[in-house]
Amino acid sequence: KGELDESLKLCEHARSEYPENLPLLALRARLEEQTIGGEAAFQTAKHMFNLLRDIGDSQTASTDSGIAGIDGETKSIVPSYSHWDTLSDKDSISLQAQSVSASQVEKTLSEVASSLSTGVHKYNNTETSYNQIRTWLLTAELYLKLDQIEFAQKCCNEARQLYPTSYHILFLRGLIHQHCGEWEQAKTCYEDSLSINPNHIPSLQALGITHLQLGSPRLAEMTLRYAIRLHAHDPVSWSYLGVVMETLEGESETAANCFATAQETKDTAPILPFNTISLAFE
C-alpha cells in the first residue's frame, strides 16, 4: 500500500503540470480506489466527465465559428487514444464492495446522470468519443466493484451507444454477467471480446476462470497458459492458473509453483499498463 500511496503523490505531481490530462485522471481514480476508497475515485470520474463536456463545448464552438479542429490546450486534455486503457488488468475473480454506502453511490450516479449524461454529447470526433467510452467504462467498473450492478450496467450501456463492438465493452459485459453468476453469458462475452482482440489479457484471464466454473479445467489451463505466453509477468494469470491446477489430480506442486510466481511478480506489476500515460518531453 505504501508504494500505491507514493504513486498517488507522483500522479498528483504530474497533474500539477497537466491538470486536465484524462489518462492521468484515470490513473488517479485507480490509485484513489486502492488507497482512499471508492467515493474519492467517483469524484475523479465525475471531474473527467466535466472535462469531456467542456471539450465537446469547445468543439461545438469551433465548428459553429467555422474553425476546424481544436486548440492546443484541448489536445493536451485528450491525448492519442491508443495510449489510454483505463480498464485495469487486475480484475479479481470476485469483485468486492468497498465501504461506500448505497446512498452515496446513488447520489453520485444521480449527479452523473443529470449533469453529465445530458451534457456530454455524442461527437463524431474519434478521440473524443473514445475518451467518453473509456470514462463510462471506468465508472462502470467502479460501480461493479461496489456491487452496484444496475448502475454499472447503465454506464456500460452509455458506452455501447458510442461503440457497440468495442472489445473493452464486451469484456465489461462479461464481468457483469460473471458478477451475477451468469457464467454461460459471461463466456460468450469474453469469447466475443477475444474474437476482436485475441491478445486481450483480461479477457483471457476471465475466460480461463469461466471455463473452470463451467467444468472444463483443462480448457481453463490452456487459456491461462496462453495468457502467460503473451505476458509472462502478470500475477493475475499465474494466480488464476494456480487455482485451476489445484483442481486437477496430481498437479498440487504445479499449483504451488504458480502461486509462488504470482507472489513474486505481484510487487512489480503496474496498477495499469505502462503505456497508459504517454511520455512527455520538454
PDB file of C-alpha atoms in Angstrom:
ATOM      1  CA  LYS A   1       0.000   0.000   0.000  1.00  0.00           C
ATOM      2  CA  GLY A   2       2.942   2.303   0.673  1.00  0.00           C
ATOM      3  CA  GLU A   3       4.004   2.149  -2.957  1.00  0.00           C
ATOM      4  CA  LEU A   4       0.464   2.969  -4.053  1.00  0.00           C
ATOM      5  CA  ASP A   5       0.441   6.000  -1.755  1.00  0.00           C
ATOM      6  CA  GLU A   6       3.712   7.149  -3.280  1.00  0.00           C
ATOM      7  CA  SER A   7       2.326   6.529  -6.757  1.00  0.00           C
ATOM      8  CA  LEU A   8      -0.666   8.721  -5.961  1.00  0.00           C
ATOM      9  CA  LYS A   9       1.687  11.504  -4.849  1.00  0.00           C
ATOM     10  CA  LEU A  10       3.647  11.197  -8.094  1.00  0.00           C
ATOM     11  CA  CYS A  11       0.412  11.242 -10.079  1.00  0.00           C
ATOM     12  CA  GLU A  12      -0.649  14.441  -8.317  1.00  0.00           C
ATOM     13  CA  HIS A  13       2.743  15.961  -9.028  1.00  0.00           C
ATOM     14  CA  ALA A  14       2.340  15.170 -12.739  1.00  0.00           C
ATOM     15  CA  ARG A  15      -1.150  16.687 -12.674  1.00  0.00           C
ATOM     16  CA  SER A  16       0.329  19.952 -11.383  1.00  0.00           C
ATOM     17  CA  GLU A  17       1.791  20.287 -14.890  1.00  0.00           C
ATOM     18  CA  TYR A  18      -1.051  18.570 -16.773  1.00  0.00           C
ATOM     19  CA  PRO A  19      -4.144  19.222 -14.622  1.00  0.00           C
ATOM     20  CA  GLU A  20      -6.653  18.281 -17.326  1.00  0.00           C
ATOM     21  CA  ASN A  21      -4.934  15.199 -18.737  1.00  0.00           C
ATOM     22  CA  LEU A  22      -7.567  12.444 -18.873  1.00  0.00           C
ATOM     23  CA  PRO A  23      -5.212   9.428 -18.670  1.00  0.00           C
ATOM     24  CA  LEU A  24      -3.607  10.923 -15.563  1.00  0.00           C
ATOM     25  CA  LEU A  25      -7.045  11.390 -14.055  1.00  0.00           C
ATOM     26  CA  ALA A  26      -7.957   7.787 -14.893  1.00  0.00           C
ATOM     27  CA  LEU A  27      -4.770   6.616 -13.182  1.00  0.00           C
ATOM     28  CA  ARG A  28      -5.566   8.853 -10.238  1.00  0.00           C
ATOM     29  CA  ALA A  29      -9.014   7.255  -9.930  1.00  0.00           C
ATOM     30  CA  ARG A  30      -7.457   3.779  -9.871  1.00  0.00           C
ATOM     31  CA  LEU A  31      -4.962   4.768  -7.203  1.00  0.00           C
ATOM     32  CA  GLU A  32      -7.621   6.521  -5.129  1.00  0.00           C
ATOM     33  CA  GLU A  33      -9.804   3.431  -5.325  1.00  0.00           C
ATOM     34  CA  GLN A  34      -6.970   1.349  -3.857  1.00  0.00           C
ATOM     35  CA  THR A  35      -5.704   3.813  -1.243  1.00  0.00           C
ATOM     36  CA  ILE A  36      -8.586   6.098  -0.222  1.00  0.00           C
ATOM     37  CA  GLY A  37     -11.822   4.458  -1.307  1.00  0.00           C
ATOM     38  CA  GLY A  38     -14.472   4.346  -3.966  1.00  0.00           C
ATOM     39  CA  GLU A  39     -16.075   7.710  -3.233  1.00  0.00           C
ATOM     40  CA  ALA A  40     -12.854   9.611  -3.989  1.00  0.00           C
ATOM     41  CA  ALA A  41     -12.477   7.669  -7.238  1.00  0.00           C
ATOM     42  CA  PHE A  42     -16.048   8.547  -8.185  1.00  0.00           C
ATOM     43  CA  GLN A  43     -15.361  12.245  -7.678  1.00  0.00           C
ATOM     44  CA  THR A  44     -12.379  11.981 -10.022  1.00  0.00           C
ATOM     45  CA  ALA A  45     -14.555  10.194 -12.599  1.00  0.00           C
ATOM     46  CA  LYS A  46     -17.116  12.984 -12.279  1.00  0.00           C
ATOM     47  CA  HIS A  47     -14.367  15.550 -12.924  1.00  0.00           C
ATOM     48  CA  MET A  48     -13.387  13.585 -16.051  1.00  0.00           C
ATOM     49  CA  PHE A  49     -16.965  13.804 -17.329  1.00  0.00           C
ATOM     50  CA  ASN A  50     -16.933  17.557 -16.720  1.00  0.00           C
ATOM     51  CA  LEU A  51     -13.756  17.870 -18.780  1.00  0.00           C
ATOM     52  CA  LEU A  52     -15.299  15.833 -21.583  1.00  0.00           C
ATOM     53  CA  ARG A  53     -18.312  18.128 -21.558  1.00  0.00           C
ATOM     54  CA  ASP A  54     -16.006  21.143 -21.805  1.00  0.00           C
ATOM     55  CA  ILE A  55     -14.151  19.512 -24.701  1.00  0.00           C
ATOM     56  CA  GLY A  56     -17.443  18.935 -26.501  1.00  0.00           C
ATOM     57  CA  ASP A  57     -18.495  22.525 -25.938  1.00  0.00           C
ATOM     58  CA  SER A  58     -15.137  23.690 -27.317  1.00  0.00           C
ATOM     59  CA  GLN A  59     -15.522  21.543 -30.411  1.00  0.00           C
ATOM     60  CA  THR A  60     -19.060  22.760 -30.960  1.00  0.00           C
ATOM     61  CA  ALA A  61     -17.944  26.386 -30.665  1.00  0.00           C
ATOM     62  CA  SER A  62     -15.111  25.784 -33.137  1.00  0.00           C
ATOM     63  CA  THR A  63     -17.492  24.165 -35.608  1.00  0.00           C
ATOM     64  CA  ASP A  64     -20.029  26.957 -35.278  1.00  0.00           C
ATOM     65  CA  SER A  65     -17.348  29.561 -35.937  1.00  0.00           C
ATOM     66  CA  GLY A  66     -16.001  27.687 -38.945  1.00  0.00           C
ATOM     67  CA  ILE A  67     -12.693  26.771 -37.273  1.00  0.00           C
ATOM     68  CA  ALA A  68     -11.519  23.252 -37.993  1.00  0.00           C
ATOM     69  CA  GLY A  69     -10.068  21.194 -35.161  1.00  0.00           C
ATOM     70  CA  ILE A  70      -9.497  22.143 -31.540  1.00  0.00           C
ATOM     71  CA  ASP A  71      -6.930  24.314 -29.821  1.00  0.00           C
ATOM     72  CA  GLY A  72      -3.626  23.097 -28.429  1.00  0.00           C
ATOM     73  CA  GLU A  73      -4.809  23.142 -24.835  1.00  0.00           C
ATOM     74  CA  THR A  74      -7.697  20.849 -25.608  1.00  0.00           C
ATOM     75  CA  LYS A  75      -5.388  18.459 -27.429  1.00  0.00           C
ATOM     76  CA  SER A  76      -3.396  18.085 -24.224  1.00  0.00           C
ATOM     77  CA  ILE A  77      -6.600  17.099 -22.450  1.00  0.00           C
ATOM     78  CA  VAL A  78      -7.371  14.342 -24.956  1.00  0.00           C
ATOM     79  CA  PRO A  79      -4.149  12.562 -25.934  1.00  0.00           C
ATOM     80  CA  SER A  80      -3.852   9.841 -28.525  1.00  0.00           C
ATOM     81  CA  TYR A  81      -6.418   7.222 -27.590  1.00  0.00           C
ATOM     82  CA  SER A  82      -4.033   4.379 -28.408  1.00  0.00           C
ATOM     83  CA  HIS A  83      -2.258   5.126 -25.113  1.00  0.00           C
ATOM     84  CA  TRP A  84      -5.318   5.140 -22.852  1.00  0.00           C
ATOM     85  CA  ASP A  85      -6.501   1.850 -21.422  1.00  0.00           C
ATOM     86  CA  THR A  86      -8.461   2.594 -18.267  1.00  0.00           C
ATOM     87  CA  LEU A  87      -9.632  -0.956 -17.686  1.00  0.00           C
ATOM     88  CA  SER A  88      -7.353  -2.467 -15.095  1.00  0.00           C
ATOM     89  CA  ASP A  89      -5.577  -5.773 -15.694  1.00  0.00           C
ATOM     90  CA  LYS A  90      -6.122  -6.586 -12.017  1.00  0.00           C
ATOM     91  CA  ASP A  91      -9.801  -7.556 -12.011  1.00  0.00           C
ATOM     92  CA  SER A  92     -10.199 -10.286  -9.399  1.00  0.00           C
ATOM     93  CA  ILE A  93     -12.382 -13.391  -9.563  1.00  0.00           C
ATOM     94  CA  SER A  94     -14.913 -11.861  -7.201  1.00  0.00           C
ATOM     95  CA  LEU A  95     -15.241  -8.075  -7.152  1.00  0.00           C
ATOM     96  CA  GLN A  96     -15.548  -6.947  -3.541  1.00  0.00           C
ATOM     97  CA  ALA A  97     -17.653  -3.965  -2.473  1.00  0.00           C
ATOM     98  CA  GLN A  98     -15.864  -1.177  -0.666  1.00  0.00           C
ATOM     99  CA  SER A  99     -17.085   0.797   2.320  1.00  0.00           C
ATOM    100  CA  VAL A 100     -19.197   3.315   0.436  1.00  0.00           C
ATOM    101  CA  SER A 101     -22.847   3.499   1.363  1.00  0.00           C
ATOM    102  CA  ALA A 102     -25.509   2.866  -1.256  1.00  0.00           C
ATOM    103  CA  SER A 103     -26.917   6.346  -0.687  1.00  0.00           C
ATOM    104  CA  GLN A 104     -23.582   7.947  -1.566  1.00  0.00           C
ATOM    105  CA  VAL A 105     -23.289   5.829  -4.679  1.00  0.00           C
ATOM    106  CA  GLU A 106     -26.831   6.630  -5.763  1.00  0.00           C
ATOM    107  CA  LYS A 107     -26.178  10.338  -5.202  1.00  0.00           C
ATOM    108  CA  THR A 108     -23.050  10.201  -7.325  1.00  0.00           C
ATOM    109  CA  LEU A 109     -24.822   8.380 -10.156  1.00  0.00           C
ATOM    110  CA  SER A 110     -27.705  10.831  -9.968  1.00  0.00           C
ATOM    111  CA  GLU A 111     -25.281  13.719 -10.357  1.00  0.00           C
ATOM    112  CA  VAL A 112     -23.567  11.989 -13.259  1.00  0.00           C
ATOM    113  CA  ALA A 113     -26.850  11.155 -14.954  1.00  0.00           C
ATOM    114  CA  SER A 114     -28.410  14.582 -14.569  1.00  0.00           C
ATOM    115  CA  SER A 115     -25.496  16.943 -15.085  1.00  0.00           C
ATOM    116  CA  LEU A 116     -23.158  14.895 -17.228  1.00  0.00           C
ATOM    117  CA  SER A 117     -25.018  12.350 -19.318  1.00  0.00           C
ATOM    118  CA  THR A 118     -27.230  15.095 -20.712  1.00  0.00           C
ATOM    119  CA  GLY A 119     -24.332  17.492 -21.034  1.00  0.00           C
ATOM    120  CA  VAL A 120     -21.758  15.239 -22.700  1.00  0.00           C
ATOM    121  CA  HIS A 121     -22.989  14.949 -26.256  1.00  0.00           C
ATOM    122  CA  LYS A 122     -22.011  12.192 -28.666  1.00  0.00           C
ATOM    123  CA  TYR A 123     -19.477  13.690 -31.067  1.00  0.00           C
ATOM    124  CA  ASN A 124     -18.147  12.281 -34.304  1.00  0.00           C
ATOM    125  CA  ASN A 125     -14.567  13.126 -33.338  1.00  0.00           C
ATOM    126  CA  THR A 126     -12.878   9.759 -32.834  1.00  0.00           C
ATOM    127  CA  GLU A 127     -10.632  10.694 -29.937  1.00  0.00           C
ATOM    128  CA  THR A 128     -13.388  12.483 -28.044  1.00  0.00           C
ATOM    129  CA  SER A 129     -15.791   9.569 -28.499  1.00  0.00           C
ATOM    130  CA  TYR A 130     -13.133   7.097 -27.418  1.00  0.00           C
ATOM    131  CA  ASN A 131     -12.393   9.068 -24.266  1.00  0.00           C
ATOM    132  CA  GLN A 132     -16.093   9.227 -23.465  1.00  0.00           C
ATOM    133  CA  ILE A 133     -16.251   5.434 -23.805  1.00  0.00           C
ATOM    134  CA  ARG A 134     -13.267   4.885 -21.555  1.00  0.00           C
ATOM    135  CA  THR A 135     -14.644   7.223 -18.887  1.00  0.00           C
ATOM    136  CA  TRP A 136     -18.020   5.476 -18.891  1.00  0.00           C
ATOM    137  CA  LEU A 137     -16.280   2.107 -18.614  1.00  0.00           C
ATOM    138  CA  LEU A 138     -14.058   3.289 -15.778  1.00  0.00           C
ATOM    139  CA  THR A 139     -17.148   4.489 -13.916  1.00  0.00           C
ATOM    140  CA  ALA A 140     -18.952   1.217 -14.658  1.00  0.00           C
ATOM    141  CA  GLU A 141     -16.074  -0.807 -13.273  1.00  0.00           C
ATOM    142  CA  LEU A 142     -16.033   1.291 -10.109  1.00  0.00           C
ATOM    143  CA  TYR A 143     -19.741   0.610  -9.619  1.00  0.00           C
ATOM    144  CA  LEU A 144     -19.209  -3.094 -10.223  1.00  0.00           C
ATOM    145  CA  LYS A 145     -16.545  -3.244  -7.546  1.00  0.00           C
ATOM    146  CA  LEU A 146     -19.045  -1.593  -5.209  1.00  0.00           C
ATOM    147  CA  ASP A 147     -21.588  -4.320  -6.062  1.00  0.00           C
ATOM    148  CA  GLN A 148     -23.861  -1.765  -7.758  1.00  0.00           C
ATOM    149  CA  ILE A 149     -24.832  -3.919 -10.734  1.00  0.00           C
ATOM    150  CA  GLU A 150     -27.655  -1.751 -12.066  1.00  0.00           C
ATOM    151  CA  PHE A 151     -25.519   1.377 -12.152  1.00  0.00           C
ATOM    152  CA  ALA A 152     -22.598  -0.487 -13.748  1.00  0.00           C
ATOM    153  CA  GLN A 153     -24.963  -1.708 -16.456  1.00  0.00           C
ATOM    154  CA  LYS A 154     -26.257   1.813 -17.111  1.00  0.00           C
ATOM    155  CA  CYS A 155     -22.721   3.133 -17.584  1.00  0.00           C
ATOM    156  CA  CYS A 156     -21.891   0.188 -19.834  1.00  0.00           C
ATOM    157  CA  ASN A 157     -24.968   0.911 -21.941  1.00  0.00           C
ATOM    158  CA  GLU A 158     -23.872   4.541 -22.361  1.00  0.00           C
ATOM    159  CA  ALA A 159     -20.543   3.313 -23.712  1.00  0.00           C
ATOM    160  CA  ARG A 160     -22.266   0.804 -26.024  1.00  0.00           C
ATOM    161  CA  GLN A 161     -24.260   3.593 -27.639  1.00  0.00           C
ATOM    162  CA  LEU A 162     -20.977   5.145 -28.723  1.00  0.00           C
ATOM    163  CA  TYR A 163     -19.172   1.990 -29.831  1.00  0.00           C
ATOM    164  CA  PRO A 164     -21.155  -1.279 -29.519  1.00  0.00           C
ATOM    165  CA  THR A 165     -18.392  -3.526 -30.899  1.00  0.00           C
ATOM    166  CA  SER A 166     -15.577  -2.440 -28.557  1.00  0.00           C
ATOM    167  CA  TYR A 167     -13.841  -5.458 -27.023  1.00  0.00           C
ATOM    168  CA  HIS A 168     -13.466  -3.457 -23.793  1.00  0.00           C
ATOM    169  CA  ILE A 169     -17.242  -3.119 -23.584  1.00  0.00           C
ATOM    170  CA  LEU A 170     -17.732  -6.826 -24.320  1.00  0.00           C
ATOM    171  CA  PHE A 171     -15.224  -7.648 -21.588  1.00  0.00           C
ATOM    172  CA  LEU A 172     -17.038  -5.448 -19.079  1.00  0.00           C
ATOM    173  CA  ARG A 173     -20.374  -7.005 -20.006  1.00  0.00           C
ATOM    174  CA  GLY A 174     -18.766 -10.350 -19.275  1.00  0.00           C
ATOM    175  CA  LEU A 175     -17.658  -9.104 -15.859  1.00  0.00           C
ATOM    176  CA  ILE A 176     -21.209  -8.005 -15.094  1.00  0.00           C
ATOM    177  CA  HIS A 177     -22.601 -11.432 -16.058  1.00  0.00           C
ATOM    178  CA  GLN A 178     -19.830 -13.105 -14.059  1.00  0.00           C
ATOM    179  CA  HIS A 179     -20.631 -10.987 -11.020  1.00  0.00           C
ATOM    180  CA  CYS A 180     -24.228 -12.182 -11.273  1.00  0.00           C
ATOM    181  CA  GLY A 181     -23.178 -15.830 -11.601  1.00  0.00           C
ATOM    182  CA  GLU A 182     -24.320 -15.968 -15.233  1.00  0.00           C
ATOM    183  CA  TRP A 183     -21.322 -17.940 -16.427  1.00  0.00           C
ATOM    184  CA  GLU A 184     -22.572 -19.002 -19.873  1.00  0.00           C
ATOM    185  CA  GLN A 185     -23.416 -15.414 -20.796  1.00  0.00           C
ATOM    186  CA  ALA A 186     -20.068 -14.280 -19.402  1.00  0.00           C
ATOM    187  CA  LYS A 187     -18.289 -16.895 -21.508  1.00  0.00           C
ATOM    188  CA  THR A 188     -19.996 -15.607 -24.658  1.00  0.00           C
ATOM    189  CA  CYS A 189     -18.953 -12.023 -23.901  1.00  0.00           C
ATOM    190  CA  TYR A 190     -15.331 -12.978 -23.250  1.00  0.00           C
ATOM    191  CA  GLU A 191     -15.179 -15.060 -26.417  1.00  0.00           C
ATOM    192  CA  ASP A 192     -16.681 -12.183 -28.407  1.00  0.00           C
ATOM    193  CA  SER A 193     -14.106  -9.829 -26.900  1.00  0.00           C
ATOM    194  CA  LEU A 194     -11.289 -12.181 -27.891  1.00  0.00           C
ATOM    195  CA  SER A 195     -12.682 -12.551 -31.400  1.00  0.00           C
ATOM    196  CA  ILE A 196     -11.944  -8.838 -31.806  1.00  0.00           C
ATOM    197  CA  ASN A 197      -8.668  -8.776 -29.852  1.00  0.00           C
ATOM    198  CA  PRO A 198      -7.268 -12.310 -29.339  1.00  0.00           C
ATOM    199  CA  ASN A 199      -4.457 -10.941 -27.162  1.00  0.00           C
ATOM    200  CA  HIS A 200      -6.591  -9.087 -24.603  1.00  0.00           C
ATOM    201  CA  ILE A 201      -5.109 -10.415 -21.357  1.00  0.00           C
ATOM    202  CA  PRO A 202      -8.039  -9.579 -19.016  1.00  0.00           C
ATOM    203  CA  SER A 203     -10.483 -11.385 -21.324  1.00  0.00           C
ATOM    204  CA  LEU A 204      -8.209 -14.429 -21.443  1.00  0.00           C
ATOM    205  CA  GLN A 205      -7.889 -14.437 -17.656  1.00  0.00           C
ATOM    206  CA  ALA A 206     -11.628 -14.113 -17.123  1.00  0.00           C
ATOM    207  CA  LEU A 207     -12.389 -16.750 -19.759  1.00  0.00           C
ATOM    208  CA  GLY A 208      -9.993 -19.151 -18.043  1.00  0.00           C
ATOM    209  CA  ILE A 209     -11.811 -18.815 -14.719  1.00  0.00           C
ATOM    210  CA  THR A 210     -15.141 -19.090 -16.524  1.00  0.00           C
ATOM    211  CA  HIS A 211     -14.099 -22.384 -18.128  1.00  0.00           C
ATOM    212  CA  LEU A 212     -13.213 -23.650 -14.660  1.00  0.00           C
ATOM    213  CA  GLN A 213     -16.604 -22.642 -13.291  1.00  0.00           C
ATOM    214  CA  LEU A 214     -18.302 -24.401 -16.207  1.00  0.00           C
ATOM    215  CA  GLY A 215     -16.447 -27.658 -15.502  1.00  0.00           C
ATOM    216  CA  SER A 216     -13.650 -27.507 -18.089  1.00  0.00           C
ATOM    217  CA  PRO A 217     -10.418 -27.190 -16.085  1.00  0.00           C
ATOM    218  CA  ARG A 218      -8.130 -28.337 -18.895  1.00  0.00           C
ATOM    219  CA  LEU A 219      -9.615 -25.728 -21.227  1.00  0.00           C
ATOM    220  CA  ALA A 220      -9.145 -23.197 -18.440  1.00  0.00           C
ATOM    221  CA  GLU A 221      -5.496 -24.259 -18.111  1.00  0.00           C
ATOM    222  CA  MET A 222      -4.907 -23.893 -21.840  1.00  0.00           C
ATOM    223  CA  THR A 223      -6.476 -20.419 -21.901  1.00  0.00           C
ATOM    224  CA  LEU A 224      -4.449 -19.160 -18.954  1.00  0.00           C
ATOM    225  CA  ARG A 225      -1.186 -20.616 -20.254  1.00  0.00           C
ATOM    226  CA  TYR A 226      -1.789 -18.724 -23.482  1.00  0.00           C
ATOM    227  CA  ALA A 227      -2.254 -15.532 -21.455  1.00  0.00           C
ATOM    228  CA  ILE A 228       1.049 -16.242 -19.694  1.00  0.00           C
ATOM    229  CA  ARG A 229       2.812 -16.762 -23.027  1.00  0.00           C
ATOM    230  CA  LEU A 230       1.636 -13.320 -24.037  1.00  0.00           C
ATOM    231  CA  HIS A 231       2.588 -11.699 -20.733  1.00  0.00           C
ATOM    232  CA  ALA A 232       4.769 -13.855 -18.512  1.00  0.00           C
ATOM    233  CA  HIS A 233       4.917 -11.397 -15.613  1.00  0.00           C
ATOM    234  CA  ASP A 234       1.211 -10.894 -14.947  1.00  0.00           C
ATOM    235  CA  PRO A 235       0.455 -12.092 -11.388  1.00  0.00           C
ATOM    236  CA  VAL A 236      -3.263 -12.474 -12.103  1.00  0.00           C
ATOM    237  CA  SER A 237      -2.668 -15.070 -14.820  1.00  0.00           C
ATOM    238  CA  TRP A 238      -0.308 -17.050 -12.562  1.00  0.00           C
ATOM    239  CA  SER A 239      -2.701 -16.864  -9.624  1.00  0.00           C
ATOM    240  CA  TYR A 240      -5.671 -17.997 -11.716  1.00  0.00           C
ATOM    241  CA  LEU A 241      -3.607 -20.825 -13.188  1.00  0.00           C
ATOM    242  CA  GLY A 242      -2.748 -21.909  -9.657  1.00  0.00           C
ATOM    243  CA  VAL A 243      -6.455 -22.007  -8.797  1.00  0.00           C
ATOM    244  CA  VAL A 244      -7.088 -24.168 -11.857  1.00  0.00           C
ATOM    245  CA  MET A 245      -4.192 -26.556 -11.212  1.00  0.00           C
ATOM    246  CA  GLU A 246      -5.374 -27.102  -7.631  1.00  0.00           C
ATOM    247  CA  THR A 247      -8.499 -28.735  -9.033  1.00  0.00           C
ATOM    248  CA  LEU A 248      -6.528 -31.239 -11.137  1.00  0.00           C
ATOM    249  CA  GLU A 249      -5.294 -34.516  -9.712  1.00  0.00           C
ATOM    250  CA  GLY A 250      -1.545 -34.725  -9.272  1.00  0.00           C
ATOM    251  CA  GLU A 251      -0.957 -31.033 -10.005  1.00  0.00           C
ATOM    252  CA  SER A 252      -0.555 -29.727  -6.439  1.00  0.00           C
ATOM    253  CA  GLU A 253       3.149 -28.964  -6.931  1.00  0.00           C
ATOM    254  CA  THR A 254       2.431 -27.111 -10.165  1.00  0.00           C
ATOM    255  CA  ALA A 255      -0.279 -25.117  -8.395  1.00  0.00           C
ATOM    256  CA  ALA A 256       2.149 -24.179  -5.606  1.00  0.00           C
ATOM    257  CA  ASN A 257       4.703 -23.026  -8.177  1.00  0.00           C
ATOM    258  CA  CYS A 258       2.068 -20.904  -9.903  1.00  0.00           C
ATOM    259  CA  PHE A 259       1.100 -19.202  -6.639  1.00  0.00           C
ATOM    260  CA  ALA A 260       4.767 -18.587  -5.832  1.00  0.00           C
ATOM    261  CA  THR A 261       5.324 -16.986  -9.235  1.00  0.00           C
ATOM    262  CA  ALA A 262       2.225 -14.845  -8.773  1.00  0.00           C
ATOM    263  CA  GLN A 263       3.588 -13.574  -5.476  1.00  0.00           C
ATOM    264  CA  GLU A 264       6.998 -12.836  -6.975  1.00  0.00           C
ATOM    265  CA  THR A 265       5.549 -10.794  -9.821  1.00  0.00           C
ATOM    266  CA  LYS A 266       2.883  -9.030  -7.761  1.00  0.00           C
ATOM    267  CA  ASP A 267       5.186  -6.372  -6.300  1.00  0.00           C
ATOM    268  CA  THR A 268       6.385  -5.192  -9.715  1.00  0.00           C
ATOM    269  CA  ALA A 269       3.066  -5.374 -11.591  1.00  0.00           C
ATOM    270  CA  PRO A 270       1.661  -1.940 -12.551  1.00  0.00           C
ATOM    271  CA  ILE A 271      -1.848  -0.932 -11.493  1.00  0.00           C
ATOM    272  CA  LEU A 272      -2.467  -0.015 -15.164  1.00  0.00           C
ATOM    273  CA  PRO A 273      -0.406  -0.829 -18.281  1.00  0.00           C
ATOM    274  CA  PHE A 274       2.724   1.294 -18.591  1.00  0.00           C
ATOM    275  CA  ASN A 275       1.538   2.751 -21.916  1.00  0.00           C
ATOM    276  CA  THR A 276      -1.489   4.271 -20.185  1.00  0.00           C
ATOM    277  CA  ILE A 277       0.368   7.552 -19.769  1.00  0.00           C
ATOM    278  CA  SER A 278       2.226   8.925 -22.783  1.00  0.00           C
ATOM    279  CA  LEU A 279       5.763  10.168 -22.285  1.00  0.00           C
ATOM    280  CA  ALA A 280       6.180  13.933 -22.352  1.00  0.00           C
ATOM    281  CA  PHE A 281       9.349  15.711 -23.417  1.00  0.00           C
ATOM    282  CA  GLU A 282      10.104  19.390 -22.992  1.00  0.00           C
TER     283      GLU A 282
END
